[in-house]
Every structure is written in structure tokens, then in C-alpha cells.
Coordinates of C-alpha atoms in Angstrom, one line a residue:
Chain A
M22 CA 0.0 0.0 0.0
E23 CA 1.3 3.4 -1.1
K24 CA 2.0 5.9 1.7
P25 CA -0.4 8.9 1.6
M26 CA 1.0 12.2 0.6
I27 CA -1.1 14.0 3.2
E28 CA -2.0 12.5 6.6
L29 CA -4.1 14.4 9.0
A30 CA -4.9 13.0 12.4
G31 CA -7.1 14.7 15.0
I32 CA -6.6 18.2 13.6
K33 CA -8.3 20.9 15.6
K34 CA -8.2 24.6 15.2
I35 CA -9.7 26.6 18.0
Y36 CA -10.2 30.4 18.0
Y37 CA -11.0 32.5 21.1
V38 CA -13.8 34.9 20.3
G39 CA -14.8 37.1 23.2
G40 CA -13.3 34.7 25.7
Q41 CA -15.2 31.8 24.3
E42 CA -13.7 28.8 22.5
V43 CA -14.9 28.4 18.9
A44 CA -13.7 25.3 17.1
A45 CA -13.3 25.9 13.4
L46 CA -12.0 22.4 13.0
A47 CA -13.1 19.8 15.5
G48 CA -10.8 16.9 14.9
I49 CA -10.2 16.1 11.3
D50 CA -8.7 12.8 10.2
L51 CA -7.9 12.7 6.5
N52 CA -5.5 11.0 4.1
I53 CA -4.9 12.2 0.6
K54 CA -2.8 10.1 -1.8
Q55 CA -0.5 11.4 -4.5
G56 CA -2.3 12.1 -7.7
E57 CA -5.7 12.5 -6.1
F58 CA -8.1 15.3 -7.2
A59 CA -10.0 16.1 -4.0
A60 CA -12.8 18.6 -3.7
L61 CA -13.6 20.1 -0.3
M62 CA -17.2 21.1 -0.1
G63 CA -19.3 22.7 2.6
P64 CA -21.4 25.7 3.5
S65 CA -19.7 28.9 4.5
G66 CA -18.4 28.7 8.0
S67 CA -18.0 25.0 7.9
G68 CA -14.3 25.2 8.3
K69 CA -13.2 24.2 4.8
S70 CA -11.1 27.3 4.3
T71 CA -9.4 26.9 7.6
L72 CA -8.7 23.3 6.7
M73 CA -7.3 24.5 3.4
N74 CA -5.0 27.0 5.1
I75 CA -3.6 24.3 7.3
L76 CA -3.1 21.9 4.4
G77 CA -1.3 24.8 2.6
C78 CA 1.0 25.4 5.5
L79 CA -0.3 29.0 5.8
D80 CA -1.7 28.3 9.2
R81 CA -0.8 25.9 12.1
P82 CA -3.4 23.7 13.8
T83 CA -4.1 24.1 17.5
C84 CA -3.5 20.4 17.9
G85 CA -3.3 17.2 15.9
S86 CA -0.8 15.8 13.5
Y87 CA -0.2 16.8 9.9
K88 CA 2.3 14.8 7.9
L89 CA 3.2 16.0 4.5
D90 CA 5.2 13.4 2.6
G91 CA 5.7 11.7 5.9
Q92 CA 7.2 14.8 7.6
E93 CA 5.5 16.3 10.6
V94 CA 4.7 19.9 9.7
A95 CA 4.4 21.0 13.3
N96 CA 8.2 20.5 13.7
L97 CA 9.1 22.8 10.9
T98 CA 10.2 26.4 11.5
D99 CA 8.5 29.4 9.9
D100 CA 11.3 29.6 7.3
E101 CA 11.0 25.9 6.5
L102 CA 7.2 26.3 6.0
A103 CA 8.0 29.2 3.6
V104 CA 10.1 26.8 1.6
V105 CA 7.3 24.2 1.6
R106 CA 4.9 26.8 0.3
N107 CA 7.4 27.9 -2.2
K108 CA 8.4 24.5 -3.7
R109 CA 5.9 21.9 -2.8
I110 CA 2.6 23.7 -2.9
G111 CA 1.0 25.9 -5.6
F112 CA -1.8 28.2 -4.5
V113 CA -4.7 29.5 -6.6
F114 CA -7.1 31.9 -4.9
Q115 CA -10.6 33.0 -5.5
N116 CA -9.7 36.6 -6.1
F117 CA -6.5 35.7 -8.0
N118 CA -4.2 37.7 -5.7
L119 CA -1.9 38.9 -8.4
L120 CA 0.3 42.0 -7.8
S121 CA -1.3 44.7 -9.8
R122 CA 1.7 46.8 -10.6
I123 CA 3.8 44.1 -12.4
S124 CA 3.3 42.2 -15.6
A125 CA 1.7 38.8 -15.9
A126 CA 5.1 37.2 -16.5
D127 CA 6.6 38.9 -13.5
N128 CA 3.7 37.7 -11.4
V129 CA 4.3 34.2 -12.6
A130 CA 8.0 34.5 -11.8
L131 CA 7.4 35.7 -8.2
P132 CA 7.8 32.3 -6.5
L133 CA 11.0 31.7 -8.4
I134 CA 12.6 34.9 -6.8
Y135 CA 12.1 33.3 -3.4
A136 CA 13.4 30.0 -4.8
G137 CA 16.6 31.8 -5.7
V138 CA 16.3 31.3 -9.4
G139 CA 18.3 33.6 -11.7
K140 CA 16.7 36.3 -13.7
N141 CA 17.0 34.8 -17.2
E142 CA 15.9 31.4 -16.1
R143 CA 12.9 33.0 -14.3
K144 CA 11.8 34.8 -17.5
E145 CA 12.1 31.6 -19.6
R146 CA 10.2 29.4 -17.1
A147 CA 7.5 32.1 -16.7
R148 CA 7.0 32.2 -20.5
K149 CA 6.8 28.4 -20.7
V150 CA 4.0 28.0 -18.1
L151 CA 2.1 31.0 -19.5
D152 CA 2.3 29.2 -22.9
A153 CA 1.0 26.1 -21.2
V154 CA -2.1 27.9 -19.9
G155 CA -2.6 29.6 -23.3
L156 CA -1.5 33.1 -22.3
G157 CA 1.9 33.3 -24.0
D158 CA 0.8 36.3 -25.9
R159 CA -0.3 38.2 -22.8
A160 CA 2.9 37.9 -20.8
D161 CA 3.7 41.6 -20.7
H162 CA 0.2 42.7 -19.8
Q163 CA -0.6 44.0 -16.4
P164 CA -3.3 42.1 -14.5
N165 CA -5.9 44.9 -14.9
E166 CA -5.5 44.6 -18.7
L167 CA -6.7 41.0 -18.5
S168 CA -10.1 39.4 -18.1
G169 CA -11.1 37.4 -14.9
G170 CA -10.5 34.1 -16.6
Q171 CA -7.1 35.2 -18.0
R172 CA -6.1 36.5 -14.5
Q173 CA -7.0 33.1 -13.0
R174 CA -4.9 31.4 -15.7
V175 CA -2.0 33.7 -14.7
A176 CA -2.5 32.7 -11.1
I177 CA -2.5 29.0 -12.1
A178 CA 0.7 29.5 -14.1
R179 CA 2.2 31.1 -11.0
A180 CA 1.1 28.1 -8.9
L181 CA 2.8 25.8 -11.4
V182 CA 6.0 27.7 -12.1
N183 CA 8.0 25.9 -9.3
D184 CA 6.6 22.5 -10.4
P185 CA 4.9 21.7 -7.1
H186 CA 3.4 18.3 -6.4
I187 CA 0.3 19.7 -4.8
I188 CA -2.0 22.4 -6.2
M189 CA -4.4 24.0 -3.7
A190 CA -7.2 26.1 -5.1
D191 CA -9.6 28.0 -2.9
E192 CA -12.8 28.7 -4.8
P193 CA -10.9 29.3 -8.0
T194 CA -14.0 29.8 -10.1
G195 CA -15.9 31.8 -7.5
N196 CA -15.5 35.1 -9.4
L197 CA -15.7 33.7 -12.9
D198 CA -18.4 33.4 -15.5
T199 CA -19.6 30.0 -16.9
K200 CA -17.3 30.0 -19.9
S201 CA -14.1 30.9 -17.9
T202 CA -15.1 28.4 -15.2
K203 CA -15.2 25.7 -17.8
E204 CA -11.8 26.7 -19.2
I205 CA -10.2 26.8 -15.7
M206 CA -11.7 23.4 -14.7
E207 CA -10.3 21.9 -17.9
I208 CA -6.9 23.2 -16.9
F209 CA -7.2 21.5 -13.5
E210 CA -8.4 18.3 -15.1
G211 CA -5.3 18.4 -17.3
L212 CA -3.1 18.9 -14.3
H213 CA -4.7 16.0 -12.6
R214 CA -4.0 13.8 -15.7
E215 CA -0.4 14.9 -15.5
G216 CA -0.3 13.2 -12.1
R217 CA -0.4 16.2 -9.8
T218 CA -2.3 16.2 -6.5
I219 CA -5.1 18.8 -6.5
I220 CA -7.1 20.0 -3.5
L221 CA -9.9 22.3 -4.4
V222 CA -12.4 24.2 -2.2
T223 CA -15.8 24.9 -3.7
H224 CA -19.4 25.1 -2.8
E225 CA -20.7 24.3 -6.3
P226 CA -21.6 20.6 -6.7
E227 CA -20.9 20.9 -10.5
I228 CA -17.3 21.9 -9.9
A229 CA -16.9 19.2 -7.2
A230 CA -18.2 16.7 -9.7
C231 CA -15.0 17.1 -11.8
A232 CA -12.9 15.8 -8.9
S233 CA -12.0 12.1 -8.3
R234 CA -12.9 12.4 -4.6
Q235 CA -15.5 14.6 -2.9
L236 CA -15.3 15.6 0.8
L237 CA -18.0 17.3 2.7
V238 CA -17.0 19.5 5.6
R239 CA -19.6 20.5 8.2
D240 CA -19.1 22.1 11.6
G241 CA -15.4 21.4 11.5
L242 CA -15.7 17.8 10.7
I243 CA -15.6 15.7 7.5
T244 CA -19.1 14.3 7.3
Q245 CA -19.0 12.6 3.9
D246 CA -16.2 11.1 1.8
A247 CA -17.3 9.9 -1.7
G248 CA -15.9 9.1 -5.1
K249 CA -16.4 10.8 -8.4
G250 CA -20.0 11.6 -9.6
V251 CA -21.7 11.0 -6.3
K252 CA -24.3 13.6 -5.6
M253 CA -23.4 15.4 -2.4
D254 CA -25.9 16.7 0.0
V255 CA -24.4 20.1 0.6
V256 CA -27.2 22.2 2.1
Chain B
M4 CA 24.2 38.8 -3.4
G5 CA 21.7 37.9 -6.1
M6 CA 18.9 38.0 -3.7
F7 CA 20.1 41.4 -2.5
M8 CA 20.1 42.9 -6.0
E9 CA 16.6 41.5 -6.5
S10 CA 15.4 43.3 -3.3
V11 CA 17.0 46.5 -4.5
E12 CA 15.1 46.1 -7.8
I13 CA 11.8 45.4 -6.1
A14 CA 12.4 48.4 -3.8
L15 CA 13.2 50.8 -6.7
H16 CA 10.1 49.4 -8.5
A17 CA 7.9 50.2 -5.5
L18 CA 9.3 53.7 -5.1
F19 CA 8.9 54.4 -8.7
A20 CA 5.3 53.3 -8.6
N21 CA 4.6 56.0 -6.1
K22 CA 6.7 58.8 -7.5
L23 CA 5.2 61.8 -5.8
R24 CA 5.1 60.2 -2.4
S25 CA 8.7 58.9 -2.7
I26 CA 9.9 62.4 -3.7
L27 CA 8.0 64.0 -0.8
T28 CA 9.5 61.5 1.6
M29 CA 12.9 62.1 0.2
L30 CA 12.4 65.9 0.6
G31 CA 12.9 65.7 4.3
I32 CA 16.3 64.0 3.8
I33 CA 17.2 66.2 0.9
I34 CA 16.6 69.4 2.9
G35 CA 18.3 67.9 6.0
V36 CA 21.5 66.8 4.1
G37 CA 21.5 70.0 2.1
A38 CA 21.2 72.1 5.2
V39 CA 24.0 70.3 7.0
I40 CA 26.4 70.7 4.1
A41 CA 25.4 74.4 3.4
M42 CA 25.5 75.4 7.1
I43 CA 28.9 73.8 7.7
A44 CA 30.2 75.4 4.5
V45 CA 29.0 78.8 5.9
G46 CA 30.5 78.1 9.3
M47 CA 33.8 77.1 7.8
G48 CA 33.7 80.1 5.5
V49 CA 33.4 82.4 8.5
S50 CA 36.1 80.5 10.3
Q51 CA 38.5 80.8 7.3
K52 CA 37.7 84.5 6.8
V53 CA 38.5 85.2 10.5
T54 CA 41.7 83.3 10.2
S55 CA 42.8 84.9 7.0
S56 CA 42.0 88.4 8.2
I57 CA 44.0 87.9 11.4
A58 CA 46.8 86.4 9.3
S59 CA 46.6 89.6 7.1
L60 CA 47.5 91.6 10.2
G61 CA 50.8 89.7 9.9
S62 CA 51.7 86.4 11.5
N63 CA 53.5 85.9 14.8
M64 CA 52.5 89.4 15.9
L65 CA 52.8 90.8 19.4
I66 CA 51.2 94.2 20.1
V67 CA 52.5 96.3 22.9
R68 CA 50.1 98.9 24.2
P69 CA 50.3 101.3 27.1
G70 CA 48.2 100.3 30.1
A71 CA 45.0 102.1 31.3
A72 CA 45.5 105.5 32.9
T73 CA 44.0 105.9 36.4
T74 CA 42.8 109.5 37.2
G75 CA 41.5 109.9 40.7
G76 CA 40.4 106.3 40.9
V77 CA 38.7 106.3 37.5
R78 CA 40.4 103.8 35.1
G79 CA 40.7 104.9 31.5
S80 CA 40.6 102.4 28.7
A81 CA 43.6 100.3 27.8
G82 CA 46.1 102.3 25.8
S83 CA 45.1 105.6 27.5
R84 CA 48.4 106.0 29.4
K85 CA 51.3 107.9 27.9
T86 CA 54.0 105.6 29.1
L87 CA 55.1 104.0 25.8
K88 CA 57.9 105.8 24.1
Y89 CA 59.5 105.6 20.7
E90 CA 62.7 104.8 22.6
D91 CA 61.0 101.7 24.0
A92 CA 60.5 100.5 20.5
Q93 CA 64.1 101.1 19.6
A94 CA 65.2 99.3 22.7
I95 CA 63.1 96.3 21.8
K96 CA 64.6 96.3 18.3
K97 CA 68.1 96.5 19.6
K98 CA 68.0 94.2 22.7
I99 CA 65.5 91.4 21.8
K100 CA 67.0 89.1 19.3
D101 CA 64.0 87.3 18.0
A102 CA 62.0 90.5 17.4
Q103 CA 62.3 90.6 13.6
Y104 CA 60.4 93.8 12.9
V105 CA 59.4 96.5 15.4
S106 CA 57.0 99.1 14.4
P107 CA 55.8 101.9 16.8
V108 CA 52.6 103.6 15.7
V109 CA 50.7 106.8 16.5
S110 CA 47.4 107.7 15.0
S111 CA 44.8 110.3 15.0
S112 CA 42.0 111.6 12.8
F113 CA 42.5 114.7 10.6
Q114 CA 41.0 116.5 7.7
I115 CA 43.1 116.2 4.6
V116 CA 42.8 118.8 2.0
N117 CA 43.8 118.9 -1.7
G118 CA 42.7 122.1 -3.4
N119 CA 38.9 122.3 -2.9
Q120 CA 38.6 118.6 -2.0
N121 CA 38.7 117.4 1.6
W122 CA 38.5 114.1 3.3
N123 CA 38.5 113.0 6.9
T124 CA 40.7 110.0 7.7
Q125 CA 43.1 108.4 10.1
V126 CA 46.6 109.6 9.9
Q127 CA 49.2 107.2 11.1
G128 CA 52.8 107.9 12.1
V129 CA 54.9 104.9 11.4
T130 CA 58.5 103.7 10.8
P131 CA 59.7 102.0 7.5
E132 CA 59.2 98.6 9.1
Y133 CA 55.5 99.1 9.2
L134 CA 55.5 98.1 5.5
Q135 CA 56.8 94.6 6.3
I136 CA 54.9 94.1 9.5
R137 CA 51.5 94.8 7.9
D138 CA 52.4 93.1 4.7
L139 CA 51.7 96.3 2.7
S140 CA 53.2 97.3 -0.6
V141 CA 53.4 100.6 -2.5
S142 CA 51.9 100.4 -5.9
N143 CA 53.0 103.8 -7.0
G144 CA 55.9 105.9 -5.7
S145 CA 57.9 105.0 -2.6
F146 CA 57.5 104.5 1.2
I147 CA 58.8 106.4 4.2
T148 CA 62.5 106.1 4.7
E149 CA 64.8 106.2 7.8
N150 CA 65.9 109.6 6.4
D151 CA 62.4 110.9 6.5
L152 CA 62.2 109.7 10.1
A153 CA 65.4 111.4 11.1
T154 CA 64.5 114.8 9.5
R155 CA 60.8 114.7 10.4
N156 CA 60.0 115.2 6.7
R157 CA 56.6 116.3 5.7
V158 CA 55.9 113.5 3.4
A159 CA 52.9 111.2 3.1
V160 CA 51.9 107.8 1.7
I161 CA 48.2 107.5 1.0
G162 CA 45.7 104.7 0.6
T163 CA 43.7 104.2 -2.6
T164 CA 40.4 105.4 -1.0
V165 CA 42.1 108.7 0.1
S166 CA 43.7 109.0 -3.4
E167 CA 40.3 108.6 -5.2
N168 CA 38.6 111.1 -2.9
L169 CA 41.2 113.8 -3.2
F170 CA 42.7 113.3 -6.6
G171 CA 40.1 111.3 -8.6
E172 CA 41.8 109.7 -11.6
E173 CA 44.9 111.8 -11.3
N174 CA 48.2 110.4 -10.1
P175 CA 48.7 111.9 -6.6
V176 CA 52.5 111.3 -6.3
G177 CA 54.3 114.6 -6.2
H178 CA 51.3 116.6 -5.2
V179 CA 51.0 118.4 -1.9
I180 CA 48.1 117.7 0.5
R181 CA 47.4 119.7 3.6
V182 CA 47.0 118.1 7.0
K183 CA 46.2 120.4 9.9
N184 CA 47.1 123.2 7.6
Q185 CA 50.6 121.8 7.0
P186 CA 51.7 120.9 3.6
Y187 CA 52.7 117.2 3.0
R188 CA 54.2 115.9 -0.2
V189 CA 52.6 112.7 -1.4
I190 CA 55.4 110.2 -2.1
G191 CA 53.5 107.0 -2.7
V192 CA 50.2 105.2 -2.9
L193 CA 49.6 101.9 -1.1
E194 CA 48.3 98.9 -2.9
S195 CA 44.7 98.2 -2.2
K196 CA 44.0 95.8 0.7
G197 CA 40.2 96.0 0.7
Q198 CA 38.0 95.6 3.8
S199 CA 39.3 94.1 7.0
S200 CA 37.4 91.4 8.9
T201 CA 35.6 94.0 11.0
G202 CA 34.4 95.8 7.8
Q203 CA 37.0 98.6 8.0
D204 CA 38.3 100.1 4.8
Q205 CA 42.0 99.4 5.0
D206 CA 42.7 101.7 2.1
D207 CA 41.3 104.7 3.9
T208 CA 44.5 105.8 5.5
V209 CA 47.3 108.4 5.4
I210 CA 50.8 107.4 6.5
V211 CA 53.4 109.9 7.6
P212 CA 56.8 109.4 9.4
L213 CA 56.4 108.6 13.1
T214 CA 58.6 111.5 14.2
T215 CA 56.7 114.0 12.0
A216 CA 53.4 112.8 13.4
M217 CA 54.6 113.0 17.0
D218 CA 56.3 116.4 16.8
R219 CA 54.6 118.3 14.1
L220 CA 51.0 117.0 14.0
L221 CA 50.2 115.8 17.5
G222 CA 52.8 117.3 19.7
I223 CA 53.2 114.2 21.8
T224 CA 56.1 112.3 23.2
Y225 CA 54.6 108.8 23.4
V226 CA 53.4 106.3 20.9
N227 CA 50.0 104.5 20.8
M228 CA 51.3 101.0 20.2
I229 CA 54.3 99.0 19.2
N230 CA 53.8 96.1 16.7
V231 CA 56.4 93.4 17.0
Q232 CA 56.8 90.6 14.6
V233 CA 58.5 87.5 16.0
V234 CA 60.7 85.3 13.8
S235 CA 58.7 82.2 14.5
Q236 CA 55.7 80.9 16.2
E237 CA 57.7 78.9 18.8
K238 CA 59.5 82.1 20.0
M239 CA 56.3 84.0 20.7
D240 CA 56.0 83.3 24.4
E241 CA 59.7 83.8 25.0
V242 CA 59.8 87.2 23.1
Q243 CA 56.6 88.3 24.9
S244 CA 58.1 87.7 28.4
N245 CA 61.4 89.3 27.3
I246 CA 59.6 92.4 26.1
E247 CA 57.7 92.5 29.4
T248 CA 61.0 92.2 31.4
L249 CA 62.7 94.9 29.2
L250 CA 59.9 97.4 29.5
R251 CA 59.4 96.9 33.3
Q252 CA 63.1 97.7 33.6
R253 CA 62.9 100.7 31.3
H254 CA 59.8 102.0 33.1
H255 CA 61.4 101.4 36.5
L256 CA 58.7 99.1 37.7
V257 CA 60.1 97.2 40.6
G258 CA 58.8 94.5 42.8
D259 CA 55.1 93.7 42.4
K260 CA 54.3 97.0 40.8
E261 CA 51.7 96.6 38.1
N262 CA 52.7 96.8 34.4
D263 CA 52.0 100.2 32.8
F264 CA 51.7 98.4 29.4
Q265 CA 50.3 95.2 28.0
V266 CA 51.5 92.8 25.4
Q267 CA 48.9 91.1 23.3
N268 CA 49.6 87.9 21.5
L269 CA 47.6 87.7 18.1
T270 CA 48.2 84.0 17.8
S271 CA 46.4 83.3 21.1
L272 CA 43.7 85.7 19.9
M273 CA 43.4 83.7 16.8
A274 CA 43.1 80.4 18.7
T275 CA 40.2 81.9 20.7
L276 CA 38.5 83.1 17.6
N277 CA 39.0 79.7 16.0
E278 CA 37.4 78.1 18.9
T279 CA 34.4 80.4 18.6
T280 CA 34.0 79.8 14.9
T281 CA 34.3 76.1 15.4
M282 CA 31.5 76.3 17.9
L283 CA 29.5 78.3 15.4
T284 CA 30.0 75.7 12.7
L285 CA 29.0 72.9 15.1
F286 CA 26.0 74.8 16.2
L287 CA 24.8 75.4 12.6
G288 CA 25.5 71.8 11.7
S289 CA 23.6 70.4 14.6
I290 CA 20.5 72.5 13.9
A291 CA 20.6 71.2 10.4
A292 CA 21.1 67.7 11.7
I293 CA 17.9 68.0 13.6
S294 CA 16.0 68.5 10.3
L295 CA 17.7 65.4 9.1
I296 CA 16.3 63.4 12.0
V297 CA 12.9 64.9 11.3
G298 CA 13.3 63.7 7.7
G299 CA 14.0 60.2 9.1
I300 CA 10.8 60.3 11.1
G301 CA 9.1 61.2 7.8
I302 CA 10.5 58.1 6.2
M303 CA 9.3 55.9 9.1
N304 CA 5.8 57.5 8.8
I305 CA 5.5 56.8 5.1
M306 CA 6.9 53.3 5.5
M307 CA 4.3 52.5 8.1
V308 CA 1.6 53.7 5.7
S309 CA 3.2 51.8 2.9
V310 CA 3.3 48.6 4.9
T311 CA -0.4 48.9 5.8
E312 CA -1.3 49.7 2.2
R313 CA 0.6 46.7 0.9
T314 CA -0.6 44.2 3.6
R315 CA -2.2 42.1 0.8
E316 CA 1.0 42.2 -1.3
I317 CA 2.9 41.0 1.8
G318 CA 0.4 38.2 2.3
I319 CA 0.7 37.1 -1.4
R320 CA 4.5 37.1 -1.2
K321 CA 4.4 35.1 2.0
A322 CA 2.0 32.5 0.5
L323 CA 4.3 32.1 -2.4
G324 CA 7.3 31.4 -0.2
A325 CA 8.8 34.7 1.0
T326 CA 10.5 34.3 4.4
F327 CA 10.6 36.8 7.3
K328 CA 14.0 37.8 6.1
N329 CA 12.8 38.3 2.5
I330 CA 10.1 40.7 3.5
M331 CA 12.2 42.4 6.1
T332 CA 15.0 43.0 3.4
Q333 CA 12.5 44.2 0.9
F334 CA 11.1 47.0 3.1
L335 CA 14.4 47.8 4.8
I336 CA 16.0 48.3 1.4
E337 CA 13.2 50.5 0.3
S338 CA 13.8 52.9 3.2
V339 CA 17.6 52.7 2.8
V340 CA 17.1 53.5 -0.9
I341 CA 15.1 56.6 0.1
G342 CA 18.0 57.5 2.3
V343 CA 20.6 56.9 -0.4
I344 CA 18.8 58.7 -3.2
G345 CA 17.6 61.5 -0.9
G346 CA 21.2 61.8 0.5
L347 CA 22.7 62.1 -3.0
I348 CA 20.2 64.7 -4.1
G349 CA 20.7 66.5 -0.8
V350 CA 24.5 66.5 -1.3
A351 CA 24.0 68.1 -4.7
F352 CA 21.5 70.5 -3.2
G353 CA 23.7 71.5 -0.3
I354 CA 26.7 72.1 -2.6
G355 CA 24.5 74.2 -4.9
V356 CA 23.2 76.3 -2.0
A357 CA 26.7 76.8 -0.6
L358 CA 28.0 77.9 -4.1
A359 CA 25.0 80.2 -4.5
I360 CA 25.7 81.8 -1.1
S361 CA 29.3 82.4 -2.3
K362 CA 28.2 83.8 -5.6
F363 CA 25.2 85.9 -4.8
G364 CA 25.5 86.4 -1.0
G365 CA 29.0 88.0 -1.2
F366 CA 29.9 85.6 1.5
Q367 CA 32.6 83.0 1.3
T368 CA 31.7 79.4 1.9
V369 CA 34.0 76.4 2.2
I370 CA 32.9 73.0 1.0
T371 CA 34.9 70.1 2.2
I372 CA 34.5 66.4 1.7
G373 CA 34.1 65.6 5.5
P374 CA 30.6 67.0 6.0
I375 CA 29.5 65.6 2.7
L376 CA 30.5 62.1 3.6
M377 CA 29.2 62.5 7.1
S378 CA 25.8 63.8 6.2
F379 CA 25.4 61.3 3.4
S380 CA 26.2 58.3 5.6
F381 CA 24.0 59.8 8.3
S382 CA 21.1 59.9 5.8
V383 CA 21.6 56.3 4.8
G384 CA 21.8 55.4 8.5
I385 CA 18.6 57.2 9.2
G386 CA 16.9 55.3 6.3
L387 CA 18.1 52.1 7.8
F388 CA 17.2 53.0 11.4
F389 CA 13.8 54.4 10.7
G390 CA 13.0 51.5 8.3
I391 CA 13.6 48.8 10.8
Y392 CA 10.4 49.1 12.7
P393 CA 8.0 49.2 9.7
A394 CA 10.0 46.5 7.9
R395 CA 9.7 44.2 11.0
K396 CA 6.1 45.0 11.2
A397 CA 5.6 43.9 7.6
A398 CA 7.7 40.7 8.0
L399 CA 5.8 39.7 11.1
L400 CA 2.4 39.9 9.4
D401 CA 0.4 36.7 9.5
P402 CA 0.0 35.5 5.9
I403 CA -3.7 34.5 6.3
E404 CA -4.6 37.8 8.0
A405 CA -2.7 39.7 5.3
L406 CA -4.4 37.8 2.5
R407 CA -7.8 38.6 4.0
Y408 CA -7.0 42.3 4.3
E409 CA -9.1 44.5 2.0

């Protein structure tokens, strides 16, 4: 049996609001294998974004164990977590989170700066991934000169530029029209076929239906874990 | 090093994106650095002018003056006594070996007349050595000779101001002027020396032989002062005390009787003045330095605003793998770059102001490399120091909070 890429055991995240404990995550156990395409679903406030942040090493759990590639994340320093975010995980956000003052190519090259890649190689690699998402001709445009779908494709190119094993997408189609949504989902499916692990947060069942595994989060717990095509009972 | 250059590039990019704000932020540093350089240039200009005008009185100078006269318990001003004689000067010349030039002087104000022109000025009775001791030269004609002194000749050497006022464009040499209704033949015109440090016109003077002035003009038997030039700086103190001893002896001052004369040392006067002008320079410089610190606070203020404004950018960079050090360097370099660019412009500005003061203010300024290097490195240091807090604040931001920031 292949060892899972992501192993969560008893993950809790507790916030203190007005002196009261609020558990955003109430003890999550979850394994995700390499090459899986998992969709995290759930109503707003269910804790799916918190779970996503912990999976993406942007946040630390209050307690519980998170092993990424067999390594306990809790033992990593902040700088080591930064390296994990830089090299092993690619992020795609709902509102794109591109830097508005620099070109699409420079946005894509951003993670490479922190990976210590030289200028010429950065340029070359940024072009290559932009070509791969079909935006090679828009490399020198600034984000505000691009449509929503194009911006999200730039963001995906940025997530891919360091060739990470895991892509994490938080409502990547939340701000897009139907046509762009379709294009973006096709890109994700393509990445899945290449063998990358994809974890995607969404509240739309049609989006989740593209994934090979659907997870329903409710009140900080995973309440349903199903395969492709199963109709999830979100509301 | 590669990472460092990246950070500089990112910083320049960010500063360029906000041109007006960056320039306004730099303005504090520009004015601060410029003011330090210009003020120190002014202070050093004053200092140099004082030094050179004292030097123009002649170097290694001792001035012997009579003491203050006491009449019925009321003390007169220094020099009011009549104890100093021409013979004292001759004795100093003869007996004190390191006294190179000795020049006794009497002076008084008179009206000088040439035809229908008249002019009021200071008439000085001097000996030929006055020429060397005051570093004067005669541009036209000749100076007073020992022979004039011996025969109490009625001859005069006049300054250019007197010449212009009495003779206009005409050559005065050979003409006769009247002083106190006595005729004096003009034998020479002094080369122009311009204004003294105290604003006195050094060309507004008439020089006659000492003996002529004492006997024919003033009817006195004493001199107002004796200038003594010492061969070298090291001998100043020795000569000073030798003169004191000699004069006490000549004036029959025994035991603890007070001196009826005083010997002033111009070199020590110069040291005192130098100290004063150094204080002035420091004072001007430190006032200007305060504005530099205020400029630094301006940098800090803008950097704080900038960090808040770019919270989301910081969140994105952190999510993409930027470490604490990366973000810290990015913002720190931004504020240092403000200090460097502001400092460079400030140096140019300060030099410009100093040159403009020299050119249009009729006031000499001295620009040296010291204050330029000092204020430039100070401005870079200020950029660094006042950038630390905002940069740290940026680097400590929680990536999730930062990404959520609207």
C-alpha cells in the first residue's frame, strides 16, 4: 500500500472569540494520496477554508498531527514552512491575488525569486508556463488589462512555475463566468491527468463533480467522503 | 548577493510606482542633508575669513600697548596711558634678538585737503618697518625712509580710498596735500587691501613718518602702540616675556608694581576666535542635523503607511514562499534606498546652496569632503534605522490575516 502524501490526524483549530472557544476544526482525520483530485465542499463557516490554510501550511493547527510526505509539519520552523509553500505547494485563490503593478510574466515568476532562481531562467520558465495555460501572448500585460478568466490562468501559471506536487485552489472559479469556469476546470483536469495532486475548495456541486474524490465539511468535521460523480448533500 | 540585488530592484520598482510620495518622503532627507552641508560650509567660511584676516595683520604678531590710565580712581581704557615711548620700540629692536620687525605707531583723525577737495581720515605715524609688518606694498611711488624719520620730513603715503577722494583719476604722487594746515608731499600710494574682517576700509589711511606725526602733527612724546613681529611661532612666548621684562626695567617698575603696558599675542587671539567659529560651525551643523532626523521620522511614517497599504501584497508574497528575512529585506532596502537617493540629491542641493551663497551672497563658503560624507552616511543610516520598525512589522504579518486584508 502506497503511503499517503497528506496525513491528518485529530486536527483541531480553536479560536477564542470574546473569551469563548470556537472550534473551526473539531478533529479532522484525512489521508490524501498522491495524484488524487479532491474537492472540499461545505457551506460557508463549515471550516473548509481553515482546513485549506492548514493543508497549505499558511496556518498551524491548535493540535493534531499533519504529515506532508511523511514529515511532521508542526516540527518545521516558519522559514521551513515558507520553503514548503514555495516549492511543494502551488496556490490558486478566488480573487486571483496577483500583484497589480507588475506584468503577468513577473507575477508568474514571483515564487522563483524566493526559490533563488536567476533572472534569465525565471523569465524563460514564466513564459513556458504562461504558454502552457494559453496566455503566452499576454505575458507583458498587467493584471488589470486581463479578463477574470485570464487572470485566474495567470494565477494557475504562478502556482505551477515551481513545479509543485500539490495544487491548492480556494474557490478558483468563484469570481468567474460560466465560460471561464469551464476553461479553468479543464486546466485543473489536465493537471490531474499529469499526475499532480489537486485539492480544491468549492461550494458548487458541478465543480466538485469534476474531482475524483469529494469531501463534505460541516461544523469542523468531515461528514461525507465519496468518489467521483456521487451527488453530495451540501445544504 | 543575487537576492540582495533582487530586493533593490523590487524596492526601486515600488518607489517608482509611487513617484510623488517617494519624492515628498525624500524631501525631508534632501533638505536635511543639504542644510547640514550648506550650514557647515557657511560656518567654515566664517572661520576661514577670520583666520585669514587675522593672518593679514601679519603672522606671529605681538602688540604692545600702554596700560590704562588711572585718574582719581577712574580707570581709563587700555592704551590711554602715555608711558610707551619711541625709545622703548628702539630698545626692543636692539635688545631682543627674535623680534624681527618692530613698528611703533601713533594715529589720529585729521581732515586732509587737496585744493577744494577734503576728506577725513586716520593719519598714522609709522616707521619704515610698518610696511613689512603689515604686509603692505606701495603700488606707485615709494614708502617712508629712515631719512624721513630722522629729518621729520613732511611726506605722506596715502591709501587708494584717500587718493580717489582727493585726486580722482589723477596720479597723486608729487602733489601736496594739507594736514592740519601743514603741507605734505605725497610720495606714494599703497596697494589696495580692501576691507578688514571688521568691515573697516584698510585703504582709507594716510601714512606719515612717526617723528613727523609726534612732533609736528600731534605734539606728543609717546606712541599709541608698538607692533612686534617675532621670527617664528615657537619664539612668541619667549619674546613676549622678554619684552615685558625689558619694559618693566625701562619704566622702572620694581617688585610687584603693576605693568603700565600690556603685550597682546595675536596668535592666542586667533586660537580663541577659531574656537568660537568652530562652535558656530557645530551649532549650525547640529541645527541642520535635527532637520535630518525629522526627515527620518518622515521616512518611518511613510513606510508605516506603505506597509499597511501593501498588507495584501505581503500576504501574497508570504503565501508564495517569502520568508521573514525576504520581506524584512524588501522593506528595509526600500527605506535605505530613500536615504541613499535623498542623500545624493541632498549633497548636490547642499553644494548648490553653498555655491549660490558664495556667488550671490557675497559671503565666502568652504565646501569640504568631510561634512558631505558624514551627512550622506547619516542619511543612509537614518533610512536604515527608521526603516527597521516598519519592515519588521511587515515581516511579522500573519499570511492569512494579510491575505484577507481588504
